[in-house]
Amino acid sequence: MARTQAADYDERRTTVLDKAAELYAHAGFHGCSIADLAAACGMSKSLLYHYFASKEDILFEIMDGHIGALAEVADACRSEPDPKARFGKLTHGFLELYADASARHRVLVNDLDKLPEGRRRHIVDTERTLVDLVARTIGEIAPALSKDDARVRAMLYFGMINWSHTWFHPKGSFTVEALADTVIDQMLGGLR
């Protein structure tokens, strides 16, 4: 007889992912055991395995969910015809997501190399589509740039925003919106 799922199955799965993101962000993937994660979730290890087959599966789902959310931001902005407006929407969307999912973002940035090649490739391919969109947008804003120059600037852009989780506190005196506006001003000012 097939085992039925609890009514709160999806909610509990999300809780496991949230707790794992916090633990992995703090201690690193290898610094956290299944026992640590089960304790943080208030469940037994065997119950945790009901939701995920392995610690690696949890890591992949954290990263895949986060990069998928970033791709959704990009998809929502892709059709904006004005490249400066598109760049602004991308920047606001990315930074708002980073602030709302700080632990997941730290895991993506710090633990990508812990995934096996096939899963890592999936994440990297999605990251590449984001970089390509930003590079293309920069190229539209500053058409005198070569494709290589636009890509370098896109990488500088992601270097600037991807590490904001290490110092930016969204509940501080500087808002996410103000941070995004500052990034936009810095980037667009350099394209003049």
XYZ file of C-alpha atoms in Angstrom:
192
model
C 0.000 0.000 0.000
C 1.351 3.424 -0.950
C 2.325 5.752 1.848
C 0.247 8.940 1.950
C 1.774 12.385 2.370
C 0.940 14.509 5.372
C -1.204 17.568 4.689
C 1.713 19.801 5.693
C 4.320 17.917 3.617
C 5.268 20.888 1.401
C 5.345 23.256 4.363
C 7.646 20.943 6.328
C 9.889 20.499 3.288
C 10.180 24.279 2.999
C 11.007 24.485 6.706
C 13.800 21.944 6.230
C 15.197 23.977 3.323
C 15.011 27.219 5.325
C 16.709 25.698 8.385
C 19.334 24.000 6.225
C 20.084 27.279 4.440
C 20.620 28.982 7.797
C 22.863 26.180 9.064
C 24.843 25.819 5.827
C 25.248 29.607 5.597
C 26.613 29.718 9.145
C 28.693 26.527 9.361
C 29.188 25.595 5.711
C 27.873 22.483 4.011
C 30.543 20.206 5.501
C 30.236 21.850 8.916
C 26.656 20.701 9.347
C 25.513 17.116 9.815
C 22.141 15.522 9.149
C 21.803 15.209 12.931
C 22.358 18.982 13.287
C 19.758 19.659 10.651
C 17.220 17.245 12.126
C 17.667 18.863 15.548
C 17.219 22.363 14.087
C 14.011 21.191 12.403
C 12.721 19.487 15.531
C 12.498 16.093 13.856
C 14.314 12.787 13.810
C 16.906 11.945 11.182
C 14.599 9.271 9.777
C 11.786 11.807 9.381
C 14.192 14.204 7.682
C 15.020 11.442 5.195
C 11.293 11.240 4.440
C 11.609 14.722 2.915
C 15.079 14.484 1.338
C 17.250 11.519 0.385
C 20.527 13.208 1.304
C 22.230 16.309 2.607
C 23.413 16.954 -0.957
C 19.802 16.885 -2.213
C 18.964 19.570 0.322
C 21.949 21.657 -0.801
C 20.923 21.363 -4.443
C 17.300 22.295 -3.724
C 18.413 25.380 -1.769
C 20.594 26.518 -4.662
C 18.172 25.539 -7.409
C 15.312 27.332 -5.674
C 17.368 30.482 -5.193
C 18.827 30.605 -8.703
C 15.354 29.819 -10.043
C 13.953 32.822 -8.187
C 16.713 35.005 -9.662
C 15.844 33.658 -13.123
C 12.197 34.594 -12.500
C 13.304 38.165 -11.740
C 15.265 38.184 -14.994
C 12.340 36.745 -16.966
C 10.028 39.426 -15.591
C 12.460 42.142 -16.746
C 13.560 40.655 -20.060
C 10.753 42.219 -22.124
C 11.396 45.772 -20.852
C 12.314 47.634 -24.060
C 14.294 50.445 -22.393
C 17.690 48.982 -21.388
C 18.238 51.495 -18.561
C 14.824 50.690 -17.093
C 15.524 46.955 -17.543
C 18.868 47.337 -15.761
C 17.143 49.173 -12.913
C 14.431 46.541 -12.574
C 16.995 43.738 -12.627
C 19.093 45.427 -9.953
C 16.140 46.144 -7.674
C 14.784 42.632 -8.169
C 18.090 40.886 -7.556
C 18.944 42.905 -4.439
C 15.453 42.539 -2.967
C 15.727 38.786 -3.431
C 19.232 38.730 -1.932
C 17.962 40.611 1.129
C 14.932 38.344 1.535
C 16.923 35.139 1.033
C 20.271 36.058 2.529
C 21.060 32.573 3.870
C 20.137 30.897 0.579
C 22.270 33.397 -1.308
C 25.265 32.776 0.983
C 24.895 29.042 0.375
C 24.807 29.585 -3.397
C 27.890 31.806 -3.336
C 29.917 29.757 -0.836
C 29.004 26.104 -1.423
C 28.480 25.690 -5.166
C 31.668 23.647 -5.382
C 30.160 21.068 -2.997
C 27.695 19.890 -5.651
C 28.623 17.078 -8.036
C 29.410 18.163 -11.594
C 25.965 17.556 -13.157
C 24.078 19.480 -10.529
C 26.702 22.212 -10.390
C 26.498 22.567 -14.189
C 22.725 23.139 -13.945
C 23.245 25.993 -11.474
C 26.172 27.495 -13.414
C 24.195 27.390 -16.668
C 21.411 29.391 -15.037
C 23.939 31.845 -13.597
C 25.382 32.241 -17.081
C 21.972 33.200 -18.510
C 21.716 35.931 -15.863
C 25.178 37.266 -16.693
C 24.335 37.149 -20.406
C 21.162 39.188 -19.874
C 23.001 41.827 -17.839
C 25.870 41.948 -20.368
C 23.422 42.336 -23.247
C 21.593 45.080 -21.345
C 24.855 46.911 -20.646
C 25.730 46.580 -24.324
C 22.405 48.172 -25.259
C 23.001 51.037 -22.823
C 26.538 51.602 -24.125
C 26.617 50.296 -27.717
C 30.222 51.477 -28.208
C 31.371 48.697 -25.841
C 32.557 45.440 -27.345
C 30.766 42.254 -26.257
C 33.804 41.370 -24.151
C 33.784 44.780 -22.437
C 30.053 44.495 -21.731
C 30.598 41.023 -20.248
C 33.457 42.269 -18.045
C 31.180 45.024 -16.741
C 28.423 42.484 -16.124
C 30.861 40.388 -14.089
C 31.921 43.503 -12.145
C 28.232 44.201 -11.503
C 27.639 40.725 -10.108
C 30.855 40.988 -8.102
C 29.445 44.138 -6.552
C 25.979 42.835 -5.727
C 26.683 39.158 -5.009
C 28.738 39.967 -1.924
C 26.387 42.573 -0.465
C 25.112 39.869 1.895
C 28.419 40.094 3.773
C 27.892 43.685 4.904
C 24.421 44.927 4.001
C 21.692 44.790 6.657
C 18.254 45.503 5.145
C 16.875 46.627 8.495
C 19.620 49.253 8.857
C 19.485 52.907 7.920
C 20.176 52.167 4.236
C 17.261 50.441 2.500
C 17.414 47.789 -0.206
C 15.905 50.337 -2.583
C 18.630 52.881 -1.745
C 21.318 50.230 -2.213
C 19.881 49.265 -5.605
C 19.728 52.914 -6.663
C 23.365 53.367 -5.614
C 24.450 50.317 -7.621
C 22.522 51.601 -10.641
C 24.117 55.055 -10.326
C 27.606 53.555 -10.000
C 27.183 51.228 -12.961
C 25.421 53.627 -15.301
C 27.770 56.453 -14.331
C 30.680 54.314 -15.474
C 29.032 53.702 -18.841
C 28.899 57.384 -19.840
